[in-house]
Coordinates of C-alpha atoms in Angstrom, one line a residue:
M1 CA 175.5 -88.7 19.0
A2 CA 179.3 -89.1 18.8
N3 CA 181.0 -91.3 21.4
E4 CA 184.0 -89.9 23.3
K5 CA 186.1 -93.0 22.7
P6 CA 186.0 -95.4 19.7
S7 CA 184.9 -99.0 20.0
L8 CA 186.0 -101.8 17.7
T9 CA 182.7 -103.7 18.1
R10 CA 180.5 -100.7 17.7
E11 CA 182.3 -99.8 14.5
L12 CA 181.6 -103.3 13.1
F13 CA 177.9 -102.5 13.0
H14 CA 178.8 -99.5 10.8
G15 CA 180.7 -101.8 8.4
S16 CA 184.1 -100.6 9.6
I17 CA 187.1 -102.3 11.1
D18 CA 189.3 -99.9 13.1
D19 CA 192.9 -101.0 12.4
S20 CA 194.2 -98.6 15.1
I21 CA 192.4 -100.7 17.7
L22 CA 192.8 -104.1 16.1
F23 CA 196.6 -103.8 15.7
P24 CA 199.0 -104.4 17.3
Y25 CA 197.9 -107.1 19.7
P26 CA 198.5 -105.7 23.2
R27 CA 201.1 -107.0 25.6
I28 CA 202.5 -106.2 29.0
S29 CA 206.0 -104.9 29.6
D30 CA 208.9 -107.3 30.2
E31 CA 209.3 -105.9 33.7
E32 CA 205.7 -106.5 34.6
D33 CA 205.8 -109.9 32.9
R34 CA 208.7 -111.0 35.2
L35 CA 206.9 -109.6 38.2
V36 CA 203.6 -111.4 37.6
S37 CA 205.2 -114.6 36.4
G38 CA 207.3 -114.8 39.6
F39 CA 204.2 -114.1 41.7
I40 CA 202.2 -116.8 40.0
E41 CA 205.0 -119.3 40.5
R42 CA 205.1 -118.6 44.3
L43 CA 201.3 -118.7 44.4
R44 CA 201.2 -122.0 42.5
A45 CA 203.8 -123.6 44.9
Y46 CA 201.7 -122.6 47.9
C47 CA 198.4 -123.7 46.5
E48 CA 199.5 -127.0 45.2
A49 CA 201.2 -127.9 48.5
S50 CA 198.7 -126.5 50.9
L51 CA 195.2 -126.4 49.5
D52 CA 193.0 -129.4 48.9
R53 CA 190.3 -128.6 46.3
E54 CA 188.1 -131.6 47.3
W55 CA 188.2 -130.4 51.0
I56 CA 187.2 -127.0 49.8
D57 CA 184.3 -128.4 47.8
E58 CA 183.1 -130.6 50.6
N59 CA 183.4 -128.0 53.4
E60 CA 182.2 -125.1 51.2
R61 CA 184.8 -122.7 52.4
I62 CA 188.5 -121.7 52.0
P63 CA 190.5 -122.6 55.2
Q64 CA 191.1 -119.5 57.2
D65 CA 194.8 -120.2 57.6
A66 CA 195.1 -120.4 53.8
I67 CA 193.3 -117.0 53.5
E68 CA 195.7 -115.5 56.0
E69 CA 198.7 -116.8 54.1
L70 CA 197.4 -115.5 50.8
K71 CA 197.0 -112.1 52.5
R72 CA 200.6 -112.2 53.6
M73 CA 201.6 -113.1 50.1
G74 CA 199.8 -109.9 48.9
L75 CA 197.2 -111.7 46.7
F76 CA 194.4 -109.4 47.7
G77 CA 196.2 -106.2 46.7
I78 CA 197.7 -107.2 43.3
S79 CA 195.6 -104.7 41.3
I80 CA 195.5 -101.9 43.9
P81 CA 197.9 -99.0 43.1
K82 CA 201.4 -99.1 44.7
E83 CA 200.8 -95.8 46.4
H84 CA 198.0 -97.4 48.4
G85 CA 200.0 -100.5 49.3
G86 CA 199.1 -102.8 46.4
M87 CA 201.2 -104.4 43.7
G88 CA 199.8 -102.1 41.0
L89 CA 199.4 -104.7 38.3
S90 CA 197.8 -103.7 35.0
Q91 CA 194.4 -105.2 34.1
S92 CA 196.2 -107.7 31.8
A93 CA 198.7 -108.8 34.5
Y94 CA 196.0 -109.0 37.1
C95 CA 193.9 -111.2 34.9
R96 CA 196.8 -113.6 34.4
V97 CA 196.8 -114.1 38.2
F98 CA 193.1 -114.3 38.3
E99 CA 193.2 -117.0 35.5
Y100 CA 195.5 -119.1 37.6
V101 CA 193.6 -118.7 40.8
T102 CA 190.3 -119.5 39.1
G103 CA 191.8 -122.5 37.4
F104 CA 193.1 -123.8 40.7
D105 CA 189.8 -123.3 42.5
P106 CA 186.8 -121.2 41.2
G107 CA 185.7 -120.5 44.8
L108 CA 189.0 -118.9 45.6
G109 CA 188.8 -117.1 42.3
I110 CA 185.4 -115.7 43.1
M111 CA 186.6 -114.5 46.5
L112 CA 189.5 -112.7 44.8
G113 CA 187.4 -111.4 41.9
V114 CA 184.7 -110.0 44.1
H115 CA 187.3 -108.2 46.2
L116 CA 189.4 -106.7 43.4
S117 CA 187.4 -106.9 40.1
I118 CA 184.2 -105.4 41.5
G119 CA 184.3 -104.9 45.2
I120 CA 187.0 -102.3 45.7
K121 CA 187.1 -101.3 42.0
G122 CA 184.3 -98.7 42.4
I123 CA 186.4 -96.9 44.9
Q124 CA 189.4 -97.1 42.6
L125 CA 187.4 -95.7 39.7
A126 CA 185.2 -93.1 41.4
G127 CA 186.4 -92.6 44.9
N128 CA 187.8 -89.3 46.1
E129 CA 191.2 -89.0 47.6
A130 CA 190.0 -89.4 51.2
Q131 CA 188.0 -92.5 50.4
K132 CA 191.0 -94.1 48.5
A133 CA 193.3 -93.3 51.4
L134 CA 190.9 -94.8 53.9
Y135 CA 189.8 -98.0 52.1
L136 CA 192.5 -99.0 49.6
P137 CA 195.4 -99.7 51.9
K138 CA 193.3 -102.0 54.1
A139 CA 191.9 -103.7 51.0
A140 CA 195.4 -104.2 49.7
T141 CA 196.5 -106.2 52.8
G142 CA 193.2 -108.1 52.9
E143 CA 192.5 -106.7 56.3
W144 CA 189.2 -105.4 54.9
M145 CA 187.7 -107.6 52.2
A146 CA 185.2 -105.9 49.8
S147 CA 181.8 -106.7 48.4
F148 CA 179.7 -105.3 45.5
A149 CA 176.0 -105.1 46.5
L150 CA 173.8 -104.5 43.5
T151 CA 171.6 -107.5 42.9
E152 CA 168.2 -107.7 44.7
P153 CA 165.5 -110.4 45.0
E154 CA 163.4 -108.5 42.4
A155 CA 166.2 -106.9 40.4
G156 CA 168.8 -109.2 38.8
S157 CA 169.4 -108.5 35.2
D158 CA 167.1 -105.5 35.6
A159 CA 169.7 -103.7 37.6
A160 CA 168.0 -100.3 37.1
G161 CA 164.9 -101.6 38.9
I162 CA 166.4 -102.0 42.3
K163 CA 164.1 -101.2 45.3
S164 CA 166.6 -100.4 48.0
R165 CA 166.2 -96.7 48.8
A166 CA 168.2 -94.0 50.6
E167 CA 166.6 -90.7 51.8
R168 CA 168.8 -87.7 52.3
Q169 CA 168.5 -86.1 55.8
A170 CA 168.8 -82.5 56.9
D171 CA 172.4 -83.0 58.2
G172 CA 173.5 -84.5 54.8
S173 CA 173.5 -88.1 55.8
W174 CA 171.3 -90.8 54.2
I175 CA 168.9 -93.3 55.7
L176 CA 169.1 -96.6 53.7
N177 CA 166.5 -99.4 53.7
G178 CA 166.3 -102.5 51.6
S179 CA 168.2 -105.8 50.9
K180 CA 170.6 -107.4 48.6
I181 CA 171.0 -111.0 47.5
W182 CA 173.8 -113.3 46.2
I183 CA 176.5 -110.9 47.6
G184 CA 180.0 -112.3 47.3
N185 CA 182.1 -112.2 50.4
G186 CA 178.9 -111.1 52.1
S187 CA 179.5 -113.0 55.3
F188 CA 182.8 -111.3 56.1
S189 CA 183.4 -108.2 54.0
E190 CA 184.3 -105.0 55.7
I191 CA 183.8 -102.7 52.7
I192 CA 180.5 -102.9 50.9
V193 CA 179.8 -100.8 47.9
A194 CA 176.0 -100.8 47.8
F195 CA 173.5 -99.2 45.4
A196 CA 170.1 -97.6 46.2
Q197 CA 167.5 -95.4 44.6
T198 CA 167.7 -91.8 45.6
A199 CA 165.8 -88.6 44.8
V200 CA 168.0 -86.2 42.8
E201 CA 167.4 -82.9 41.1
R202 CA 167.8 -83.0 37.3
K203 CA 166.9 -79.9 35.1
G204 CA 164.6 -78.5 37.7
K205 CA 162.8 -81.8 38.3
T206 CA 163.1 -84.4 41.1
E207 CA 163.6 -87.9 39.8
D208 CA 164.9 -91.3 41.1
R209 CA 168.4 -92.2 40.2
V210 CA 170.7 -94.8 41.6
T211 CA 173.4 -93.7 44.0
A212 CA 176.5 -95.7 45.3
F213 CA 177.3 -95.8 49.0
I214 CA 180.3 -97.2 50.9
L215 CA 178.9 -99.2 53.8
R216 CA 180.7 -100.7 56.9
P217 CA 179.2 -103.6 58.7
D218 CA 179.3 -101.8 62.1
M219 CA 176.7 -99.3 60.9
P220 CA 173.5 -99.8 63.0
G221 CA 170.8 -101.5 61.0
F222 CA 173.2 -103.4 58.8
E223 CA 172.6 -107.2 59.0
R224 CA 173.9 -110.3 57.2
G225 CA 171.9 -113.4 56.3
P226 CA 173.4 -116.9 56.5
A227 CA 175.8 -118.1 53.9
L228 CA 174.1 -119.6 50.8
R229 CA 174.8 -123.1 49.7
K230 CA 175.5 -123.6 46.0
M231 CA 175.8 -126.2 43.3
G232 CA 179.4 -125.2 42.4
A233 CA 182.2 -122.8 43.2
R234 CA 181.6 -123.9 46.8
G235 CA 184.7 -122.3 48.2
S236 CA 183.2 -118.9 47.5
N237 CA 180.9 -117.1 50.0
Q238 CA 177.5 -115.5 49.1
A239 CA 175.0 -114.1 51.6
E240 CA 172.1 -111.7 51.7
L241 CA 172.5 -108.3 53.2
Y242 CA 169.7 -106.3 54.9
F243 CA 169.5 -102.6 55.6
K244 CA 167.1 -101.3 58.2
D245 CA 167.3 -97.6 58.7
V246 CA 171.1 -97.6 58.2
R247 CA 172.5 -94.1 58.6
V248 CA 175.2 -93.5 56.0
P249 CA 177.3 -90.4 56.5
P250 CA 177.7 -88.0 53.5
E251 CA 181.4 -88.8 53.1
N252 CA 180.4 -92.4 52.3
V253 CA 178.6 -91.4 49.0
L254 CA 180.7 -92.8 46.2
G255 CA 180.9 -90.4 43.3
E256 CA 178.0 -88.0 43.0
P257 CA 174.3 -88.7 44.0
G258 CA 172.6 -90.2 41.0
E259 CA 175.7 -91.5 39.4
G260 CA 175.6 -95.0 40.9
F261 CA 174.4 -96.8 37.8
K262 CA 177.2 -95.4 35.7
I263 CA 179.7 -96.5 38.4
A264 CA 178.2 -99.9 38.6
M265 CA 178.5 -100.4 34.8
R266 CA 182.1 -99.3 34.7
V267 CA 182.8 -101.8 37.5
L268 CA 181.1 -104.6 35.8
N269 CA 183.2 -104.1 32.7
S270 CA 186.2 -105.0 34.9
G271 CA 184.5 -108.0 36.3
R272 CA 183.6 -109.4 32.9
Q273 CA 187.2 -109.1 31.8
G274 CA 188.2 -111.1 34.8
L275 CA 185.6 -113.7 34.1
S276 CA 186.7 -114.1 30.5
A277 CA 190.3 -114.7 31.6
G278 CA 189.2 -117.2 34.2
A279 CA 187.0 -119.0 31.6
A280 CA 189.9 -119.1 29.2
G281 CA 192.0 -120.8 31.8
G282 CA 189.2 -123.2 32.4
V283 CA 189.0 -124.2 28.7
K284 CA 192.8 -124.7 28.7
Q285 CA 192.5 -126.9 31.8
A286 CA 189.7 -128.9 30.3
L287 CA 191.7 -129.5 27.2
R288 CA 194.7 -130.8 29.2
M289 CA 192.5 -133.1 31.3
A290 CA 190.5 -134.4 28.3
T291 CA 193.7 -135.1 26.4
D292 CA 195.4 -136.8 29.3
W293 CA 192.5 -139.1 30.0
A294 CA 191.9 -139.9 26.3
R295 CA 195.6 -140.9 26.0
R296 CA 195.4 -143.3 29.0
R297 CA 191.9 -144.7 28.5
E298 CA 191.6 -147.7 26.2
Q299 CA 188.4 -149.0 24.5
F300 CA 188.2 -151.9 22.1
G301 CA 192.0 -152.3 22.5
Q302 CA 192.9 -148.8 21.4
P303 CA 193.4 -145.6 23.3
L304 CA 190.5 -143.1 23.0
V305 CA 192.8 -140.7 21.1
S306 CA 193.0 -143.1 18.2
Y307 CA 189.3 -142.6 17.4
E308 CA 188.2 -139.7 15.1
S309 CA 185.1 -138.9 17.2
I310 CA 187.4 -138.1 20.2
Q311 CA 190.0 -136.4 18.0
G312 CA 187.3 -134.1 16.8
K313 CA 186.4 -133.1 20.3
L314 CA 190.0 -132.5 21.2
A315 CA 190.6 -130.4 18.1
E316 CA 187.6 -128.2 18.8
L317 CA 188.7 -127.8 22.5
A318 CA 192.1 -126.7 21.3
A319 CA 190.7 -124.2 18.9
D320 CA 188.4 -122.8 21.6
A321 CA 191.3 -122.6 24.1
F322 CA 193.4 -120.6 21.6
T323 CA 190.4 -118.3 20.8
A324 CA 189.4 -117.8 24.4
E325 CA 192.9 -116.8 25.5
S326 CA 193.2 -114.5 22.5
V327 CA 190.0 -112.6 23.2
A328 CA 190.6 -112.5 27.0
Y329 CA 193.9 -110.7 26.7
F330 CA 193.0 -108.6 23.7
T331 CA 190.1 -107.2 25.8
T332 CA 192.2 -106.6 28.9
G333 CA 194.7 -104.8 26.6
L334 CA 191.9 -102.4 25.5
N335 CA 191.3 -101.6 29.2
D336 CA 195.0 -100.9 29.7
R337 CA 195.2 -98.7 26.7
G338 CA 192.8 -96.2 28.2
D339 CA 191.9 -94.5 24.9
V340 CA 189.1 -96.8 23.7
D341 CA 185.6 -97.8 24.9
Y342 CA 185.6 -101.5 25.9
A343 CA 182.1 -102.0 27.3
L344 CA 180.8 -104.1 24.3
E345 CA 184.1 -105.9 24.0
S346 CA 184.0 -106.9 27.7
A347 CA 180.5 -108.2 27.3
A348 CA 181.4 -110.1 24.1
A349 CA 184.5 -111.7 25.8
K350 CA 182.5 -112.8 28.8
V351 CA 179.7 -114.3 26.6
W352 CA 182.0 -116.1 24.2
N353 CA 184.5 -117.4 26.7
S354 CA 181.8 -118.6 29.2
D355 CA 180.0 -120.4 26.4
A356 CA 183.4 -122.0 25.4
L357 CA 183.9 -123.1 29.0
D358 CA 180.5 -124.6 29.1
R359 CA 181.3 -126.6 25.9
A360 CA 184.6 -127.6 27.3
V361 CA 183.5 -129.0 30.7
D362 CA 180.7 -130.8 29.0
E363 CA 183.1 -132.5 26.6
V364 CA 185.4 -133.4 29.5
V365 CA 182.6 -135.2 31.3
Q366 CA 181.6 -137.0 28.1
I367 CA 185.1 -138.2 27.3
A368 CA 185.6 -139.3 30.9
G369 CA 182.4 -141.3 30.7
G370 CA 181.1 -142.7 34.0
R371 CA 184.0 -141.2 35.9
G372 CA 182.9 -137.8 34.7
F373 CA 179.7 -138.2 36.7
V374 CA 181.2 -139.5 40.0
K375 CA 182.5 -137.6 42.9
G376 CA 186.2 -138.3 43.7
Y377 CA 187.2 -137.5 40.1
P378 CA 187.8 -133.8 39.2
Y379 CA 185.5 -133.8 36.2
E380 CA 182.1 -133.5 37.9
R381 CA 183.4 -130.8 40.2
M382 CA 184.7 -128.8 37.1
Y383 CA 181.3 -129.2 35.5
R384 CA 179.4 -127.8 38.5
D385 CA 181.9 -125.0 39.1
A386 CA 181.7 -123.8 35.5
R387 CA 177.9 -123.4 35.4
I388 CA 177.6 -120.1 37.1
T389 CA 179.9 -118.4 34.6
R390 CA 177.1 -117.9 32.0
I391 CA 174.9 -116.3 34.7
F392 CA 176.8 -113.8 36.8
E393 CA 178.1 -110.4 35.7
G394 CA 175.0 -110.2 33.5
T395 CA 173.5 -113.3 32.0
N396 CA 174.7 -114.2 28.5
E397 CA 171.2 -113.6 27.2
I398 CA 171.1 -110.0 28.5
L399 CA 174.6 -109.3 27.3
R400 CA 173.8 -110.5 23.8
L401 CA 170.9 -108.1 23.7
F402 CA 173.2 -105.4 25.1
V403 CA 175.7 -105.9 22.3
G404 CA 173.0 -106.0 19.6
L405 CA 171.0 -103.0 20.8
S406 CA 174.1 -101.0 21.5
G407 CA 175.4 -101.7 18.0
L408 CA 172.1 -100.7 16.5
Q409 CA 172.0 -97.3 18.1
G410 CA 174.2 -95.8 15.4
P411 CA 176.2 -92.6 15.7
G412 CA 173.4 -90.3 14.4
E413 CA 172.0 -87.5 16.6
A414 CA 168.5 -88.8 15.7
L415 CA 169.2 -91.9 17.9
K416 CA 170.3 -90.0 21.0
E417 CA 167.4 -91.0 23.1
V418 CA 168.1 -94.7 22.3
A419 CA 171.8 -94.2 22.7
A420 CA 171.4 -92.8 26.2
A421 CA 169.6 -95.9 27.3
L422 CA 171.8 -98.3 25.4
R423 CA 175.0 -97.0 26.9
E424 CA 173.8 -98.3 30.2
P425 CA 174.0 -102.1 29.8
V426 CA 171.6 -104.5 31.5
K427 CA 169.1 -101.6 31.9
Q428 CA 165.4 -102.3 31.5
I429 CA 164.9 -103.3 27.9
G430 CA 161.5 -101.7 28.1
L431 CA 163.0 -98.3 28.3
L432 CA 164.0 -98.6 24.7
T433 CA 160.7 -99.5 23.2
D434 CA 159.1 -96.0 22.9
F435 CA 161.4 -94.3 20.4
A436 CA 159.5 -93.4 17.2
A437 CA 160.2 -95.2 13.9
D438 CA 160.6 -91.9 12.1
R439 CA 163.4 -90.9 14.4
V440 CA 165.5 -93.9 13.3
R441 CA 167.9 -92.8 10.5
M442 CA 170.6 -94.9 9.1
A443 CA 174.0 -93.5 9.9
F444 CA 176.1 -96.2 8.5
G445 CA 178.8 -95.3 6.0
G446 CA 178.3 -96.1 2.4
G447 CA 181.7 -97.5 1.7
E448 CA 183.0 -101.0 2.0
P449 CA 184.9 -102.2 5.1
A450 CA 188.6 -102.5 4.6
L451 CA 191.8 -103.0 6.4
D452 CA 194.7 -100.5 5.9
T453 CA 197.2 -102.6 7.8
D454 CA 199.3 -105.1 5.9
V455 CA 198.4 -108.6 7.2
N456 CA 200.5 -111.8 7.0
P457 CA 199.8 -113.5 3.7
R458 CA 199.1 -116.8 5.5
L459 CA 196.2 -115.1 7.2
Q460 CA 194.9 -113.1 4.2
T461 CA 191.9 -115.4 3.5
H462 CA 190.7 -115.2 7.1
F463 CA 191.0 -111.4 7.1
D464 CA 189.1 -111.3 3.7
Y465 CA 186.2 -113.2 5.3
L466 CA 186.4 -110.9 8.3
V467 CA 185.9 -107.9 6.0
E468 CA 183.1 -109.6 4.1
H469 CA 181.3 -110.6 7.2
T470 CA 181.6 -107.1 8.6
R471 CA 179.8 -105.8 5.5
D472 CA 177.1 -108.5 6.1
L473 CA 176.6 -107.3 9.7
R474 CA 176.1 -103.7 8.5
V475 CA 173.6 -104.8 5.9
A476 CA 171.7 -107.0 8.3
A477 CA 171.6 -104.2 11.0
E478 CA 170.3 -101.7 8.4
R479 CA 167.7 -104.1 7.2
A480 CA 166.5 -104.9 10.8
L481 CA 166.1 -101.3 11.6
R482 CA 164.2 -100.5 8.5
R483 CA 162.0 -103.5 8.9
H484 CA 161.2 -103.2 12.6
G485 CA 161.7 -99.5 13.4
K486 CA 160.5 -98.7 16.9
K487 CA 159.8 -102.4 17.5
I488 CA 163.4 -103.5 17.2
P489 CA 164.1 -103.6 21.0
E490 CA 161.2 -106.0 21.3
R491 CA 162.5 -108.3 18.6
Q492 CA 164.9 -110.1 20.9
F493 CA 165.4 -113.0 18.5
I494 CA 166.7 -110.6 15.9
V495 CA 168.7 -108.5 18.2
T496 CA 170.3 -111.6 19.8
R497 CA 171.4 -112.9 16.4
L498 CA 172.9 -109.5 15.5
G499 CA 174.6 -109.6 18.8
D500 CA 176.0 -113.0 18.1
M501 CA 177.2 -111.9 14.7
A502 CA 179.1 -109.0 16.2
I503 CA 180.5 -111.1 19.0
E504 CA 181.8 -113.7 16.5
L505 CA 183.4 -110.9 14.5
Y506 CA 185.1 -109.4 17.5
V507 CA 186.4 -112.7 18.8
R508 CA 187.6 -113.7 15.4
A509 CA 189.4 -110.3 15.0
A510 CA 191.1 -110.7 18.3
T511 CA 192.2 -114.2 17.4
L512 CA 193.6 -113.0 14.1
S513 CA 195.4 -110.1 15.7
H514 CA 197.0 -112.5 18.2
T515 CA 198.1 -114.9 15.5
Q516 CA 199.5 -112.0 13.4
A517 CA 201.5 -110.8 16.5
L518 CA 202.9 -114.3 17.0
L519 CA 204.0 -114.5 13.4
Q520 CA 205.6 -111.0 13.6
A521 CA 207.5 -112.0 16.7
R522 CA 208.7 -115.1 14.9
A523 CA 209.8 -113.0 12.0
R524 CA 211.8 -110.8 14.3
G525 CA 213.7 -113.9 15.6
A526 CA 211.9 -114.5 18.9
A527 CA 212.2 -118.1 20.1
V528 CA 209.3 -117.7 22.6
A529 CA 206.2 -115.7 22.4
P530 CA 206.3 -112.2 24.1
A531 CA 204.0 -111.5 27.0
F532 CA 200.8 -111.3 25.0
T533 CA 198.9 -113.8 27.1
S534 CA 199.4 -116.2 30.0
T535 CA 200.9 -118.8 27.6
R536 CA 204.5 -118.3 26.7
Q537 CA 204.5 -120.7 23.8
P538 CA 207.7 -121.5 21.7
L539 CA 207.9 -120.0 18.2
D540 CA 210.0 -122.6 16.4
D541 CA 208.8 -123.7 12.9
E542 CA 206.8 -126.6 14.2
S543 CA 205.1 -124.6 16.9
V544 CA 204.2 -121.9 14.5
Q545 CA 202.6 -124.4 12.2
R546 CA 200.5 -125.7 15.1
I547 CA 199.5 -122.1 15.9
L548 CA 198.4 -121.6 12.3
R549 CA 196.3 -124.8 12.3
L550 CA 194.6 -123.7 15.5
C551 CA 193.9 -120.3 14.0
D552 CA 192.5 -121.9 10.8
L553 CA 190.2 -124.1 12.7
A554 CA 189.1 -121.3 15.0
C555 CA 188.3 -119.0 12.1
M556 CA 186.5 -121.7 10.1
R557 CA 184.2 -122.5 13.1
S558 CA 183.6 -118.8 13.8
G559 CA 182.6 -118.4 10.2
L560 CA 180.1 -121.2 10.4
R561 CA 178.5 -119.7 13.6
F562 CA 178.4 -116.3 12.0
R563 CA 176.6 -117.6 8.9
A564 CA 174.2 -119.6 11.0
A565 CA 173.1 -116.5 12.9
R566 CA 172.9 -114.5 9.6
E567 CA 170.8 -117.1 7.9
A568 CA 168.4 -117.3 10.9
L569 CA 167.6 -113.6 10.5
N570 CA 165.7 -114.5 7.3
G571 CA 163.9 -117.5 8.6
S572 CA 160.2 -117.9 9.5
R573 CA 160.8 -120.0 12.6
D574 CA 160.3 -117.1 15.1
D575 CA 156.6 -116.8 14.7
L576 CA 156.2 -120.5 15.3
V577 CA 158.4 -120.3 18.4
R578 CA 156.4 -117.5 19.8
A579 CA 153.2 -119.4 19.1
V580 CA 154.4 -122.5 20.8
A581 CA 155.7 -120.5 23.8
A582 CA 152.2 -118.9 24.1
D583 CA 150.7 -122.4 24.1
V584 CA 153.0 -123.5 26.9
I585 CA 152.4 -120.4 29.0
A586 CA 148.6 -120.7 28.6
Q587 CA 148.5 -124.4 29.5
T588 CA 150.8 -124.2 32.5
D589 CA 149.1 -124.5 35.8
A590 CA 150.1 -122.7 39.0
P591 CA 153.8 -121.9 39.1
T592 CA 156.2 -124.3 40.7
D593 CA 157.1 -123.4 44.3
A594 CA 160.8 -122.4 43.9
R595 CA 161.3 -121.2 47.5
P596 CA 164.5 -122.4 49.2
T597 CA 164.2 -125.1 51.8
G598 CA 166.0 -126.2 54.9
E599 CA 168.4 -124.1 57.0
H600 CA 168.6 -121.3 54.3
G601 CA 164.9 -121.0 53.7
A602 CA 162.8 -117.9 53.9
A603 CA 162.3 -118.3 57.6
A604 CA 165.9 -117.2 58.1
R605 CA 165.2 -113.7 56.9
P606 CA 165.1 -111.0 59.6
A607 CA 161.6 -109.7 60.2
G608 CA 160.5 -106.4 58.7
T609 CA 162.6 -106.4 55.5
G610 CA 159.5 -106.4 53.4
E611 CA 161.3 -108.3 50.6
T612 CA 160.4 -111.4 48.6
H613 CA 162.0 -114.8 49.2
P614 CA 165.6 -115.3 48.0
G615 CA 164.5 -117.9 45.4
S616 CA 162.9 -115.3 43.3
P617 CA 163.8 -116.2 39.6
S618 CA 164.4 -112.6 38.8
G619 CA 167.4 -112.3 41.1
E620 CA 170.4 -112.7 38.8
P621 CA 173.8 -112.7 40.5
R622 CA 176.9 -110.7 39.7
M623 CA 180.4 -112.2 40.1
G624 CA 180.3 -113.6 43.5
M625 CA 177.4 -111.7 43.2

């Protein structure tokens, strides 16, 4: 079934590279660049002078006076349209602010991201004019902070399996019951976009579909649990929410009944882009800290930077920083274009950049040695803060499957049942297992991938490998479908590797597009890079050579990762892994008690909710959750 909008990553599975999406690398306007750059400078001046990150970490909150000042500065309305009192920044410009805020303190970044990336975003995307007029102005000033309430104790990555339920009443209102977990800004939000199962009529039949509701905390039956304590990002706030016969008026339905899952997925695309930008900023910060320490620290009479083992770490960190920034702002640019589908790209950017951040903070701790493990130095806090990034907004494992399965659906009408499920990321993987093998038809084009755009000769070899590897992905996808047929959704090892191959191709393509744009700007006589990303790097001859070396190393490492995933498709290790896993599962005694303890234990839950304890391993958080 044809998709309404093209997708660069989806086309890679077809053996095609869409030049019209890949080039040119996106940028914001000079006017918006000046606006957002000035705002970030004012924000930086305030944060550096007035906010103590160690205090935030120890006290597990952002000081209220700081929140009030940030409200006065307009931080909590930067992406809300001007007509509703906000600054009206594009997604790319918003993510530049988000990158800075997250780099300064991830807890503050989560507060901002929950509010703007996902909390109020659903009303921006799907709200009617009355809803926008009521909620957006108060959100823009920060008077009403927003939350996004999707995750439940028994429905984390399985977002379609939520148990909260709303029943329509004769007067058009709804009675809502259930609970939510890990909800960012949950202790104080005034706007809560919550999701529940509802009965809707479809083609003459009544079936359960998710509906989105706008809740207010003064609705009778709405309760908040205590704030949750966390390993990292401690300045953020997460709490459980409980709904006991909450009456929701009909005007508080967001979109149409039964469209909630679609709204949630559109919102999560925005959240993943913010996370990728924040992670890119974290990698750059880790590079600066690691380099600074390695210059100052001496061992055996020499600074650490003089040793090749440390030089290798710094070089790889630098390549990751360049790549992460390239993919983050390429992806936000797709959002700003408005004429392409960016769901797979948002997932890919989140996966790759959060993995890069994980590598970066691990290397910073390693280079810092014992100091990296001790409180009082910034390294261990950075390590703790970064860990959640691979979990929320869809775990990286689920998002890899989403990319792989979505790419495999193909454009053919014969796959429409699979396509319908795969277009809804993070849905039950089991929904995809019942399509018949004889319904799977290859719809991949028979030609070879090619680029029509003239590329810089200095980058030609990298683009040649990109084309070759795109062909390899198409062949591997075709082979996997032919071999596994209706079992392909169950072959998660295979699907994950195909997803990894596609992610590497997308990330490498974004990096090459960024590099080509920098070279073109230099050829036009620019002394400083245009507003492509948050880094306005010089473009003199020496700087351009540094950029090219970064691109070379980034592409070489991407190629190695791609080939490793490709080769693993043909290995025999999977059967052995499954057998060992079966042994482990069979030999394991009673499950470990993972219930929370202390002041935030199960006893804190209001009676009558009928939900499992908040330590349930299936509860997987969203951003701020």
